[in-house]
Amino acid sequence: MNREELATILCVDDEPRIVDGLAVQLRREYQVLAANGGNSALQVLKDKGAPAVIVSDMRMPGMDGATLLKHVKQLYPETTRILLTGETGRDAAIAAVNEGQIFRFLTKPCPPDQLRAAIEAGVAHHRLLVAEKVLLQETLIGCIKALVDILAITNSVAFGRATRVKRLATEVAALLGVNNFWQLEAAAMLSQIGYISLPLELVEKLYYGKRLTSEERALADGAPAVAQKLLGHIPRLEPVMEILAACLQTNNDLPDGLIKLGAHILGLVLDYDAQIAQGRSVQAAMSALRAQTGRFDHKLLENLESLVALGAGTPEVKEVLVSRLTPGMVFMHDLFTQVGTLLVPKGFEVTETFLERARNFGPGILQEKVRVMAPAKSST
């Protein structure tokens, strides 16, 4: 096996000789990283990425092992956490288990064979978590995409919005170095699921930011509860639901981690999309977001602005027949049926499912010219 294929282990202790000793024991079987203390370990994780296993001492100045593993649990949930401690007291064990949710609790001095066995089990546990995450991501995202595509046929206003919100939210996350953020992707696609219970006319009024009657406002306010009922019985969707529940409010009680980041990104992108839907320019929309002092993180605002202002290229704006639409094109204006019903809202991204539906449009609509924005062509 190549060195690059070996599992990575991070050893943390405030005494360099102990870290060196652990590295000597483990370096033949694993790629070993070292850190002298909790803050140093967090910096190593930030620079090198998440290891398969972290082995940390309990008693360290500044940040003890339980606190470090608590941060690791929040930031790198798939990393297996092992605690080494000379303390056998009940309070230390309770803190380690409750706060860090450790995989193994070993006492010092720990025999080499026992340490190797614990790390081997930790690596196997990490592989299972990663495999489960990939399977969960692929299965859930695939099912959600199919669901959203089907719902977009009956409610293009709401679920067309979900498509572009998902794309922009994942792009903002990628600029922060967070790729394959499936929880955010799923939350963005499901952000409009509560609107399935609302009349189409009310969804259109919400989309355009029109004034609602008291009865309409009551219906709209009930949409999040509908979403919770629809999604509440789906296994392993809890982090997605947490992001959805928190994305529209400033929640400083959320611990640092992916849930908090996802909630902030989705809340920002939904607000931006609402500004654009109501006819504001990109510049006016960004100004409105900045005016909401303290609500949005400055770095997130900068990343969003760089995406919407610059993009990855210059898209082409042109007029095409509805029958000539292709996936990825975005409507620049609303498309109405012959009786005045909104068929496709401004900003709707054409999908394969929409093209299937378009075959059922009347000949008058199919031959109508629409203004669209086509994806930027690659320069290669």
PDB file of C-alpha atoms in Angstrom, residues 15-204:
ATOM      1  CA  GLU A  15       4.535  16.957  25.888  1.00  0.00           C
ATOM      2  CA  PRO A  16       6.516  16.599  22.624  1.00  0.00           C
ATOM      3  CA  ARG A  17       8.251  13.395  23.772  1.00  0.00           C
ATOM      4  CA  ILE A  18       4.906  11.627  24.162  1.00  0.00           C
ATOM      5  CA  VAL A  19       3.763  12.738  20.709  1.00  0.00           C
ATOM      6  CA  ASP A  20       7.088  11.564  19.247  1.00  0.00           C
ATOM      7  CA  GLY A  21       6.700   8.231  20.995  1.00  0.00           C
ATOM      8  CA  LEU A  22       3.212   7.735  19.579  1.00  0.00           C
ATOM      9  CA  ALA A  23       4.469   8.615  16.108  1.00  0.00           C
ATOM     10  CA  VAL A  24       7.248   6.007  16.350  1.00  0.00           C
ATOM     11  CA  GLN A  25       4.713   3.329  17.311  1.00  0.00           C
ATOM     12  CA  LEU A  26       2.274   4.168  14.516  1.00  0.00           C
ATOM     13  CA  ARG A  27       4.170   5.548  11.526  1.00  0.00           C
ATOM     14  CA  ARG A  28       4.743   2.176   9.824  1.00  0.00           C
ATOM     15  CA  GLU A  29       1.004   1.543   9.547  1.00  0.00           C
ATOM     16  CA  TYR A  30      -0.414   5.064   9.297  1.00  0.00           C
ATOM     17  CA  GLN A  31       0.351   8.587   8.182  1.00  0.00           C
ATOM     18  CA  VAL A  32       0.935  10.339  11.496  1.00  0.00           C
ATOM     19  CA  LEU A  33       0.366  14.032  12.196  1.00  0.00           C
ATOM     20  CA  ALA A  34       1.345  15.658  15.506  1.00  0.00           C
ATOM     21  CA  ALA A  35       0.197  18.646  17.549  1.00  0.00           C
ATOM     22  CA  ASN A  36       1.348  19.993  20.919  1.00  0.00           C
ATOM     23  CA  GLY A  37      -1.955  21.137  22.408  1.00  0.00           C
ATOM     24  CA  GLY A  38      -5.583  21.740  21.528  1.00  0.00           C
ATOM     25  CA  ASN A  39      -5.241  24.975  19.589  1.00  0.00           C
ATOM     26  CA  SER A  40      -2.323  23.566  17.613  1.00  0.00           C
ATOM     27  CA  ALA A  41      -4.424  20.496  16.780  1.00  0.00           C
ATOM     28  CA  LEU A  42      -7.285  22.619  15.430  1.00  0.00           C
ATOM     29  CA  GLN A  43      -4.812  24.473  13.213  1.00  0.00           C
ATOM     30  CA  VAL A  44      -3.389  21.179  11.909  1.00  0.00           C
ATOM     31  CA  LEU A  45      -6.926  20.002  11.129  1.00  0.00           C
ATOM     32  CA  LYS A  46      -7.634  23.232   9.296  1.00  0.00           C
ATOM     33  CA  ASP A  47      -4.427  22.962   7.263  1.00  0.00           C
ATOM     34  CA  LYS A  48      -4.343  19.211   6.596  1.00  0.00           C
ATOM     35  CA  GLY A  49      -8.025  18.237   6.673  1.00  0.00           C
ATOM     36  CA  ALA A  50      -9.834  15.665   8.772  1.00  0.00           C
ATOM     37  CA  PRO A  51      -7.871  12.517   9.763  1.00  0.00           C
ATOM     38  CA  ALA A  52      -9.396   9.093  10.221  1.00  0.00           C
ATOM     39  CA  VAL A  53      -8.556   9.090  13.950  1.00  0.00           C
ATOM     40  CA  ILE A  54      -7.481  11.663  16.515  1.00  0.00           C
ATOM     41  CA  VAL A  55      -5.738  10.491  19.699  1.00  0.00           C
ATOM     42  CA  SER A  56      -5.596  13.203  22.349  1.00  0.00           C
ATOM     43  CA  ASP A  57      -4.329  13.534  25.899  1.00  0.00           C
ATOM     44  CA  MET A  58      -6.894  14.757  28.434  1.00  0.00           C
ATOM     45  CA  ARG A  59      -4.851  17.112  30.596  1.00  0.00           C
ATOM     46  CA  MET A  60      -3.361  19.900  28.492  1.00  0.00           C
ATOM     47  CA  PRO A  61      -2.942  23.613  29.260  1.00  0.00           C
ATOM     48  CA  GLY A  62      -5.363  26.020  27.586  1.00  0.00           C
ATOM     49  CA  MET A  63      -7.690  23.421  26.059  1.00  0.00           C
ATOM     50  CA  ASP A  64      -8.140  19.987  27.555  1.00  0.00           C
ATOM     51  CA  GLY A  65      -8.746  16.849  25.515  1.00  0.00           C
ATOM     52  CA  ALA A  66     -12.505  16.712  26.149  1.00  0.00           C
ATOM     53  CA  THR A  67     -12.936  20.263  24.847  1.00  0.00           C
ATOM     54  CA  LEU A  68     -10.753  19.554  21.806  1.00  0.00           C
ATOM     55  CA  LEU A  69     -12.713  16.420  20.915  1.00  0.00           C
ATOM     56  CA  LYS A  70     -15.949  18.342  21.330  1.00  0.00           C
ATOM     57  CA  HIS A  71     -14.747  20.791  18.653  1.00  0.00           C
ATOM     58  CA  VAL A  72     -13.604  17.910  16.447  1.00  0.00           C
ATOM     59  CA  LYS A  73     -17.036  16.282  16.768  1.00  0.00           C
ATOM     60  CA  GLN A  74     -18.704  19.490  15.573  1.00  0.00           C
ATOM     61  CA  LEU A  75     -16.267  20.280  12.753  1.00  0.00           C
ATOM     62  CA  TYR A  76     -15.231  16.803  11.563  1.00  0.00           C
ATOM     63  CA  PRO A  77     -17.970  14.378  12.654  1.00  0.00           C
ATOM     64  CA  GLU A  78     -16.551  11.388  10.740  1.00  0.00           C
ATOM     65  CA  THR A  79     -13.194  11.540  12.558  1.00  0.00           C
ATOM     66  CA  THR A  80     -12.954   8.837  15.252  1.00  0.00           C
ATOM     67  CA  ARG A  81     -12.026  10.316  18.638  1.00  0.00           C
ATOM     68  CA  ILE A  82      -9.812   8.513  21.192  1.00  0.00           C
ATOM     69  CA  LEU A  83      -8.842  10.013  24.557  1.00  0.00           C
ATOM     70  CA  LEU A  84      -5.706   9.108  26.547  1.00  0.00           C
ATOM     71  CA  THR A  85      -5.718  10.167  30.176  1.00  0.00           C
ATOM     72  CA  GLY A  86      -3.886   9.562  33.435  1.00  0.00           C
ATOM     73  CA  GLU A  87      -7.046  10.635  35.244  1.00  0.00           C
ATOM     74  CA  THR A  88      -9.398   7.840  36.210  1.00  0.00           C
ATOM     75  CA  GLY A  89     -11.828  10.136  38.004  1.00  0.00           C
ATOM     76  CA  ARG A  90     -15.515   9.981  37.191  1.00  0.00           C
ATOM     77  CA  ASP A  91     -15.798  13.673  36.284  1.00  0.00           C
ATOM     78  CA  ALA A  92     -13.087  13.433  33.628  1.00  0.00           C
ATOM     79  CA  ALA A  93     -14.711  10.397  32.052  1.00  0.00           C
ATOM     80  CA  ILE A  94     -18.162  11.990  32.025  1.00  0.00           C
ATOM     81  CA  ALA A  95     -16.819  15.182  30.411  1.00  0.00           C
ATOM     82  CA  ALA A  96     -14.998  13.223  27.740  1.00  0.00           C
ATOM     83  CA  VAL A  97     -17.940  11.022  26.853  1.00  0.00           C
ATOM     84  CA  ASN A  98     -20.647  13.686  27.002  1.00  0.00           C
ATOM     85  CA  GLU A  99     -18.779  16.542  25.343  1.00  0.00           C
ATOM     86  CA  GLY A 100     -16.469  14.781  22.931  1.00  0.00           C
ATOM     87  CA  GLN A 101     -18.579  11.659  22.317  1.00  0.00           C
ATOM     88  CA  ILE A 102     -15.379   9.639  22.182  1.00  0.00           C
ATOM     89  CA  PHE A 103     -14.943   6.229  20.571  1.00  0.00           C
ATOM     90  CA  ARG A 104     -12.412   4.894  23.109  1.00  0.00           C
ATOM     91  CA  PHE A 105     -11.316   6.058  26.575  1.00  0.00           C
ATOM     92  CA  LEU A 106      -7.805   4.758  27.366  1.00  0.00           C
ATOM     93  CA  THR A 107      -5.766   5.235  30.536  1.00  0.00           C
ATOM     94  CA  LYS A 108      -2.084   6.118  30.619  1.00  0.00           C
ATOM     95  CA  PRO A 109       0.323   4.474  30.369  1.00  0.00           C
ATOM     96  CA  CYS A 110      -1.356   2.581  27.563  1.00  0.00           C
ATOM     97  CA  PRO A 111       0.301  -0.640  26.315  1.00  0.00           C
ATOM     98  CA  PRO A 112       1.279  -0.355  22.625  1.00  0.00           C
ATOM     99  CA  ASP A 113      -0.811  -3.365  21.607  1.00  0.00           C
ATOM    100  CA  GLN A 114      -3.892  -1.891  23.267  1.00  0.00           C
ATOM    101  CA  LEU A 115      -3.339   1.475  21.578  1.00  0.00           C
ATOM    102  CA  ARG A 116      -2.852  -0.144  18.156  1.00  0.00           C
ATOM    103  CA  ALA A 117      -6.007  -2.199  18.608  1.00  0.00           C
ATOM    104  CA  ALA A 118      -7.996   0.905  19.543  1.00  0.00           C
ATOM    105  CA  ILE A 119      -6.676   2.858  16.562  1.00  0.00           C
ATOM    106  CA  GLU A 120      -7.310  -0.057  14.201  1.00  0.00           C
ATOM    107  CA  ALA A 121     -10.899  -0.217  15.433  1.00  0.00           C
ATOM    108  CA  GLY A 122     -11.145   3.558  15.091  1.00  0.00           C
ATOM    109  CA  VAL A 123      -9.964   3.465  11.466  1.00  0.00           C
ATOM    110  CA  ALA A 124     -12.512   0.747  10.669  1.00  0.00           C
ATOM    111  CA  HIS A 125     -15.213   2.837  12.361  1.00  0.00           C
ATOM    112  CA  HIS A 126     -14.189   5.872  10.308  1.00  0.00           C
ATOM    113  CA  ARG A 127     -14.407   3.888   7.066  1.00  0.00           C
ATOM    114  CA  LEU A 128     -17.904   2.727   7.965  1.00  0.00           C
ATOM    115  CA  LEU A 129     -19.002   6.298   8.717  1.00  0.00           C
ATOM    116  CA  VAL A 130     -17.569   7.594   5.453  1.00  0.00           C
ATOM    117  CA  ALA A 131     -19.178   4.770   3.452  1.00  0.00           C
ATOM    118  CA  GLU A 132     -22.514   5.389   5.167  1.00  0.00           C
ATOM    119  CA  LYS A 133     -22.220   9.113   4.489  1.00  0.00           C
ATOM    120  CA  VAL A 134     -21.585   8.531   0.781  1.00  0.00           C
ATOM    121  CA  LEU A 135     -24.487   6.086   0.525  1.00  0.00           C
ATOM    122  CA  LEU A 136     -26.763   8.404   2.483  1.00  0.00           C
ATOM    123  CA  GLN A 137     -25.736  11.380   0.370  1.00  0.00           C
ATOM    124  CA  GLU A 138     -26.236   9.628  -2.938  1.00  0.00           C
ATOM    125  CA  THR A 139     -29.546   8.018  -1.928  1.00  0.00           C
ATOM    126  CA  LEU A 140     -31.111  11.040  -0.266  1.00  0.00           C
ATOM    127  CA  ILE A 141     -29.958  13.585  -2.818  1.00  0.00           C
ATOM    128  CA  GLY A 142     -31.116  11.379  -5.672  1.00  0.00           C
ATOM    129  CA  CYS A 143     -34.555  10.937  -4.115  1.00  0.00           C
ATOM    130  CA  ILE A 144     -34.863  14.634  -3.299  1.00  0.00           C
ATOM    131  CA  LYS A 145     -33.883  15.660  -6.833  1.00  0.00           C
ATOM    132  CA  ALA A 146     -36.534  13.350  -8.248  1.00  0.00           C
ATOM    133  CA  LEU A 147     -39.118  14.734  -5.823  1.00  0.00           C
ATOM    134  CA  VAL A 148     -38.292  18.358  -6.625  1.00  0.00           C
ATOM    135  CA  ASP A 149     -38.384  17.684 -10.375  1.00  0.00           C
ATOM    136  CA  ILE A 150     -41.852  16.148 -10.041  1.00  0.00           C
ATOM    137  CA  LEU A 151     -43.143  18.973  -7.853  1.00  0.00           C
ATOM    138  CA  ALA A 152     -41.718  21.554 -10.274  1.00  0.00           C
ATOM    139  CA  ILE A 153     -44.192  20.272 -12.855  1.00  0.00           C
ATOM    140  CA  THR A 154     -47.150  21.313 -10.681  1.00  0.00           C
ATOM    141  CA  ASN A 155     -45.611  24.291  -8.882  1.00  0.00           C
ATOM    142  CA  SER A 156     -42.824  25.762 -10.984  1.00  0.00           C
ATOM    143  CA  VAL A 157     -42.816  29.009  -8.996  1.00  0.00           C
ATOM    144  CA  ALA A 158     -41.711  27.384  -5.751  1.00  0.00           C
ATOM    145  CA  PHE A 159     -39.672  24.439  -6.967  1.00  0.00           C
ATOM    146  CA  GLY A 160     -38.033  26.293  -9.817  1.00  0.00           C
ATOM    147  CA  ARG A 161     -36.717  28.583  -7.114  1.00  0.00           C
ATOM    148  CA  ALA A 162     -35.330  25.605  -5.206  1.00  0.00           C
ATOM    149  CA  THR A 163     -33.116  24.672  -8.157  1.00  0.00           C
ATOM    150  CA  ARG A 164     -31.353  28.011  -8.434  1.00  0.00           C
ATOM    151  CA  VAL A 165     -31.123  28.437  -4.625  1.00  0.00           C
ATOM    152  CA  LYS A 166     -29.408  25.054  -4.391  1.00  0.00           C
ATOM    153  CA  ARG A 167     -26.894  25.952  -7.079  1.00  0.00           C
ATOM    154  CA  LEU A 168     -25.989  29.314  -5.550  1.00  0.00           C
ATOM    155  CA  ALA A 169     -25.823  27.982  -1.972  1.00  0.00           C
ATOM    156  CA  THR A 170     -23.436  25.163  -2.894  1.00  0.00           C
ATOM    157  CA  GLU A 171     -21.267  27.618  -4.851  1.00  0.00           C
ATOM    158  CA  VAL A 172     -21.016  29.916  -1.806  1.00  0.00           C
ATOM    159  CA  ALA A 173     -20.037  26.923   0.345  1.00  0.00           C
ATOM    160  CA  ALA A 174     -17.409  25.859  -2.201  1.00  0.00           C
ATOM    161  CA  LEU A 175     -15.770  29.301  -2.007  1.00  0.00           C
ATOM    162  CA  LEU A 176     -15.337  28.640   1.721  1.00  0.00           C
ATOM    163  CA  GLY A 177     -13.643  25.335   0.952  1.00  0.00           C
ATOM    164  CA  VAL A 178     -16.672  23.224   1.913  1.00  0.00           C
ATOM    165  CA  ASN A 179     -17.373  20.868  -0.975  1.00  0.00           C
ATOM    166  CA  ASN A 180     -19.862  17.992  -1.183  1.00  0.00           C
ATOM    167  CA  PHE A 181     -21.978  19.716   1.475  1.00  0.00           C
ATOM    168  CA  TRP A 182     -24.923  17.360   0.953  1.00  0.00           C
ATOM    169  CA  GLN A 183     -26.842  18.633   3.994  1.00  0.00           C
ATOM    170  CA  LEU A 184     -26.906  22.149   2.538  1.00  0.00           C
ATOM    171  CA  GLU A 185     -27.735  20.871  -0.947  1.00  0.00           C
ATOM    172  CA  ALA A 186     -30.677  18.881   0.407  1.00  0.00           C
ATOM    173  CA  ALA A 187     -31.889  21.756   2.592  1.00  0.00           C
ATOM    174  CA  ALA A 188     -31.818  24.149  -0.361  1.00  0.00           C
ATOM    175  CA  MET A 189     -33.810  21.781  -2.573  1.00  0.00           C
ATOM    176  CA  LEU A 190     -36.347  21.195   0.219  1.00  0.00           C
ATOM    177  CA  SER A 191     -36.549  24.855   1.262  1.00  0.00           C
ATOM    178  CA  GLN A 192     -39.797  25.285  -0.700  1.00  0.00           C
ATOM    179  CA  ILE A 193     -41.464  22.000   0.285  1.00  0.00           C
ATOM    180  CA  GLY A 194     -43.848  23.705   2.713  1.00  0.00           C
ATOM    181  CA  TYR A 195     -45.397  25.678  -0.152  1.00  0.00           C
ATOM    182  CA  ILE A 196     -46.907  22.505  -1.583  1.00  0.00           C
ATOM    183  CA  SER A 197     -49.891  23.075   0.713  1.00  0.00           C
ATOM    184  CA  LEU A 198     -50.514  26.643  -0.500  1.00  0.00           C
ATOM    185  CA  PRO A 199     -52.684  27.773  -3.434  1.00  0.00           C
ATOM    186  CA  LEU A 200     -50.624  28.621  -6.514  1.00  0.00           C
ATOM    187  CA  GLU A 201     -51.936  32.195  -6.465  1.00  0.00           C
ATOM    188  CA  LEU A 202     -50.594  32.654  -2.938  1.00  0.00           C
ATOM    189  CA  VAL A 203     -47.209  31.187  -3.887  1.00  0.00           C
ATOM    190  CA  GLU A 204     -47.020  33.698  -6.742  1.00  0.00           C
TER     191      GLU A 204
END
